[in-house]
Amino acid sequence: MNDATTPTAPAATNFIDDIIAEHKRTDRFGGRVHTRFPPEPNGYLHIGHAKSICLNFGTAAKYGGLCNLRFDDTNPTKEDVEYVDSIQEDVRWLGFSWDERMFFASDYFEQIYAYAVELIRKGSAFVCDLSADDIAAHRGTPTRPGTESPYRNRPVDENLDLFARMRAGEFPDGTRTLRAKIDMASPNMHLRDPIIYRIMHAHHHRTGDAWCIYPMYDFAHGLSDSLEGITHSICTLEFEVHRPLYDWFIEQLGVFHPQQIEFARLNLSYTVMSKRKLLELVRTGRVNGWDDPRMPTICGLRRRGFTPESIRAFADRIGVAKRDNVIDVGVLEHSVREDLNRRAARRMAVLRPLRIVIENFPADRVEEIDAVNNPEDASMGTRKIAFTRELLVERDDFMLEPVKKFHRLAPGAEVRLRYAYIIRCDEVVKDADGAVVELRCSYDPETGIGGAQADRRVKGTIHWVSATHGVNAEVRLYDRLFTVENPDVAPEGLDYTTHLNPHSLEALTDCRLEPSLASAKAGERYQFERLGYFCVDPDSAPGALVFNKTVGLKDTWQKTEKQ
RNA sequence: UGGGGCGUAGCCAAGCGGUACGGCAUCGGCCUUUGGCGCCGACACGCGGAGGUUCGAAUCCUCCCGCCCCAGCCA
């Protein structure tokens, strides 16, 4: 089969594509597709946001449209520039570009205020003097209608005056609100005269002290989309019941009407995804910051060694639909392995060293051996590795009393040293406590690459590092942050934190790497043969290397061992 | 007991009246100087349940069951 006839996989489609196809058929938007990713800058982005980012930017790209980045910054008490910076960095890192289309809901405050005034003029909004508690009490319950505010029928002029004075700062926080006049008996709670403006004497990260009233998200969000000419306002399922409210505003104001489409947010097994909980993990020191490699944040995944490509592949793989879902974290892990397998250079590293001495190998001899950098990609070439009399191997690759099917080192057993010789363990040296401290071995000189017995087969091949040439490093191992698939399910009176995995981080400080890694730079990714994928942590420095384990290689041995 | 959504394999997810795509996981086998990668094969007589319409139903109709969301001056 040649390239011309190679079938290309059909682009994955989802229910949103169906909706867009219908819009094209009926010419609803003149063929335009314009989306946006609308985060609130009140926290760091996580893998759930990545799904949304890929969906929004991806959908626009698929139809030759555009995707804006817009910050929904309507609550100055929770937002910060730290977050607007990190969000931009993360979206860019994921590989998406909004060009010059970066906006803020706060850019539209004046316009949104004008919309509110217009609603008042139409008799569709009123200033309410009820306290927060009273408003809640008047709201009713899902099964019982609410009751109207005594201020609901204030004359338009009085509303106009009061609203202007709210803006002018005449009233303290919480004393008045502007409410839409809809229907206190609506079965949809969001239509029971929702608050659209509140008084907040707070400094805004962009507008400073220009405002002391701020629009509610429900009022600002849909109108911001409308102002930007967004055709498809993609959001998560919980906003489905808000849609009638957004549509109501748009109809009242007679402005451009985007189509809101709701999809199911991502849930990942063995972690939590709510910003509130992630913030809590950071603030209580359960993890070391937003970019802790155990966090499901974009910056955490980045520091952990994930590639943008792997995260995008993950997003494609999990699909988009409306049913609640919990994606097995194994799908994410598979996505990185798949990417790193073809891209990461191979190296040898010993995490828990066990010294072995090749007794029939001269102490002053150093053999330079060629090792393939990536068997998946010949263009990555080869490198030299030093074979010496004293080597370090993984403690796990030796068993004093080998179990069945253990194909590695054991007393009297033979094993292949990767790229080098077959050796036999002749003697086990123990310390006073009986702990194994060293292995005395012998090698078969004919079995090296190019040797007469090079093809001789033994059951196992293990990795190694020269004890005299290797460089030291710290390697941080990570396990899932929580011990259960769904940490939110906790016993009565306890919360998700009871499921925190006490062993989610293990720092190994006595690791030895092949010398070619001595100059490894932060962010570089490697496969440590037989172990997994690792990347250089920002904490790393020349002479004090620090690696993070991104993910282990698939380990069928571990599986058979458990059986 | 109100309203809005959703039920297809262990986890995702196609399917849009013509006899259940695909991925992850799992289980076999081949290959292998990474117990990696790759390759081959297995994996829903079944689509939440029960009726009905039809030559034919996961797809259409009826009823029932289950799960999620909504009572912030958060987003």
XYZ file of N, CA, C and O in Angstrom, chain A residues 316-381:
264
model
N -8.603 13.973 22.219
C -9.244 13.341 21.065
C -9.781 11.973 21.421
O -10.879 11.586 21.038
N -8.971 11.256 22.167
C -9.289 9.870 22.481
C -10.524 9.729 23.364
O -11.298 8.795 23.192
N -10.709 10.651 24.290
C -11.831 10.517 25.220
C -13.152 10.992 24.635
O -14.214 10.657 25.149
N -13.098 11.767 23.560
C -14.342 12.185 22.930
C -15.086 13.264 23.694
O -14.630 13.750 24.728
N -16.223 13.629 23.152
C -17.058 14.671 23.750
C -18.497 14.203 23.672
O -18.972 13.829 22.606
N -19.173 14.208 24.785
C -20.578 13.800 24.785
C -21.273 14.441 25.977
O -20.683 15.289 26.659
N -22.500 14.067 26.227
C -23.245 14.697 27.308
C -23.421 13.802 28.523
O -24.043 14.213 29.497
N -22.897 12.572 28.462
C -23.115 11.756 29.650
C -21.965 11.909 30.631
O -20.810 12.086 30.253
N -22.301 11.865 31.900
C -21.292 11.969 32.946
C -20.282 10.863 32.740
O -20.640 9.746 32.345
N -19.034 11.163 32.990
C -17.997 10.185 32.712
C -16.858 10.289 33.695
O -16.618 11.334 34.291
N -16.159 9.196 33.863
C -14.921 9.185 34.639
C -13.906 8.458 33.772
O -14.015 7.261 33.547
N -12.954 9.212 33.256
C -11.965 8.603 32.391
C -10.889 7.926 33.235
O -10.385 8.511 34.192
N -10.577 6.715 32.871
C -9.519 5.978 33.547
C -8.200 6.720 33.311
O -7.843 7.016 32.168
N -7.487 7.019 34.384
C -6.236 7.762 34.253
C -5.254 7.013 33.346
O -4.331 7.595 32.771
N -5.498 5.724 33.182
C -4.675 4.922 32.282
C -4.733 5.411 30.841
O -3.784 5.215 30.071
N -5.811 6.047 30.478
C -5.915 6.565 29.104
C -4.936 7.733 28.928
O -4.281 7.864 27.897
N -4.817 8.546 29.972
C -3.874 9.681 29.935
C -2.458 9.133 29.866
O -1.619 9.592 29.093
N -2.187 8.146 30.707
C -0.853 7.549 30.749
C -0.501 6.899 29.416
O 0.626 7.023 28.932
N -1.475 6.247 28.824
C -1.244 5.624 27.530
C -0.887 6.687 26.488
O -0.032 6.468 25.631
N -1.540 7.830 26.583
C -1.306 8.890 25.604
C 0.119 9.459 25.677
O 0.707 9.767 24.661
N 0.655 9.571 26.895
C 2.049 10.045 26.982
C 3.012 8.988 26.527
O 3.996 9.311 25.855
N 2.773 7.758 26.937
C 3.693 6.686 26.532
C 3.772 6.607 25.021
O 4.854 6.483 24.445
N 2.619 6.678 24.397
C 2.535 6.589 22.949
C 3.392 7.670 22.294
O 4.136 7.412 21.342
N 3.300 8.892 22.816
C 4.038 10.016 22.257
C 5.531 9.914 22.570
O 6.389 10.037 21.695
N 5.835 9.676 23.838
C 7.229 9.619 24.262
C 7.960 8.408 23.683
O 9.169 8.464 23.451
N 7.247 7.335 23.434
C 7.907 6.160 22.848
C 8.573 6.510 21.531
O 9.677 6.070 21.254
N 7.885 7.347 20.724
C 8.515 7.654 19.453
C 9.440 8.857 19.522
O 10.209 9.092 18.614
N 9.392 9.631 20.582
C 10.217 10.838 20.634
C 11.366 10.834 21.627
O 12.351 11.558 21.430
N 11.221 10.135 22.728
C 12.222 10.262 23.792
C 13.473 9.426 23.523
O 13.393 8.260 23.150
N 14.627 10.054 23.728
C 15.893 9.332 23.602
C 16.005 8.351 24.760
O 15.573 8.640 25.878
N 16.564 7.206 24.477
C 16.745 6.200 25.517
C 18.057 6.436 26.246
O 19.051 6.868 25.646
N 18.046 6.189 27.530
C 19.247 6.284 28.346
C 19.181 5.185 29.391
O 18.123 4.622 29.635
N 20.323 4.925 30.016
C 20.285 3.946 31.099
C 20.485 4.657 32.425
O 21.320 5.555 32.559
N 19.668 4.273 33.384
C 19.719 4.871 34.707
C 19.391 3.792 35.723
O 18.543 2.941 35.480
N 20.105 3.838 36.824
C 19.854 2.865 37.886
C 19.341 3.632 39.096
O 20.039 4.504 39.634
N 18.114 3.342 39.470
C 17.480 4.096 40.547
C 17.875 3.628 41.942
O 18.067 4.414 42.856
N 17.950 2.309 42.101
C 18.339 1.752 43.402
C 19.530 0.833 43.136
O 19.369 -0.356 42.884
N 20.732 1.403 43.205
C 21.921 0.690 42.727
C 22.345 -0.500 43.584
O 22.264 -0.462 44.819
N 22.810 -1.521 42.881
C 23.443 -2.673 43.520
C 24.753 -2.856 42.752
O 24.757 -2.956 41.520
N 25.860 -2.848 43.482
C 27.177 -2.925 42.841
C 27.473 -4.344 42.367
O 27.215 -5.318 43.075
N 27.986 -4.439 41.154
C 28.464 -5.746 40.696
C 29.889 -5.578 40.162
O 30.238 -4.526 39.624
N 30.667 -6.582 40.377
C 32.050 -6.551 39.914
C 32.243 -7.686 38.915
O 31.939 -8.846 39.222
N 32.705 -7.309 37.712
C 32.965 -8.331 36.698
C 34.399 -8.793 36.921
O 35.354 -8.133 36.480
N 34.578 -9.890 37.613
C 35.907 -10.282 38.066
C 36.888 -10.611 36.953
O 38.086 -10.445 37.119
N 36.374 -11.065 35.808
C 37.309 -11.367 34.725
C 37.449 -10.210 33.739
O 37.850 -10.383 32.610
N 37.061 -9.019 34.175
C 37.218 -7.826 33.335
C 38.266 -6.936 33.997
O 38.141 -6.603 35.182
N 39.301 -6.534 33.253
C 40.403 -5.771 33.846
C 39.944 -4.454 34.468
O 39.110 -3.753 33.903
N 40.518 -4.152 35.607
C 40.124 -2.954 36.354
C 40.434 -1.665 35.605
O 39.730 -0.671 35.749
N 41.445 -1.676 34.772
C 41.819 -0.426 34.107
C 41.237 -0.293 32.706
O 41.544 0.629 31.983
N 40.366 -1.216 32.348
C 39.839 -1.184 30.985
C 38.494 -0.464 30.918
O 37.655 -0.579 31.798
N 38.321 0.321 29.861
C 37.042 0.986 29.613
C 36.644 0.706 28.182
O 37.368 1.063 27.258
N 35.535 0.027 27.985
C 35.076 -0.239 26.616
C 33.993 0.741 26.241
O 33.005 0.899 26.948
N 34.180 1.415 25.122
C 33.169 2.360 24.635
C 32.216 1.600 23.729
O 32.618 1.076 22.687
N 30.982 1.529 24.135
C 29.998 0.764 23.375
C 28.988 1.700 22.717
O 28.578 2.700 23.310
N 28.606 1.373 21.489
C 27.576 2.174 20.821
C 26.201 1.739 21.298
O 25.890 0.549 21.318
N 25.399 2.702 21.672
C 24.031 2.387 22.095
C 23.058 3.208 21.244
O 23.284 4.391 20.980
N 21.996 2.558 20.838
C 20.993 3.205 19.996
C 20.181 4.201 20.831
O 19.726 3.888 21.923
N 20.019 5.413 20.297
C 19.279 6.425 21.049
C 17.770 6.200 21.052
O 17.090 6.512 22.025
N 17.270 5.697 19.925
C 15.833 5.430 19.879
C 15.525 4.402 18.801
O 15.588 4.707 17.615
N 15.186 3.201 19.221
C 14.911 2.140 18.246
C 13.707 2.457 17.352
O 13.522 1.848 16.313
N 12.922 3.468 17.747
C 11.752 3.841 16.948
C 12.120 4.881 15.899
O 11.296 5.229 15.065
N 13.342 5.420 16.009
C 13.719 6.530 15.138
C 15.231 6.538 14.905
O 15.988 7.124 15.682
N 15.642 5.890 13.826
C 17.068 5.731 13.532
C 17.771 7.074 13.385
O 18.966 7.192 13.648
N 17.026 8.109 12.992
C 17.667 9.409 12.778
C 18.191 10.004 14.085
O 18.938 10.976 14.077
N 17.790 9.449 15.205
C 18.278 9.976 16.479
C 19.669 9.455 16.816
O 20.275 9.863 17.820
N 20.181 8.537 15.975
C 21.578 8.134 16.096
C 21.938 7.259 17.282
O 21.080 6.600 17.871
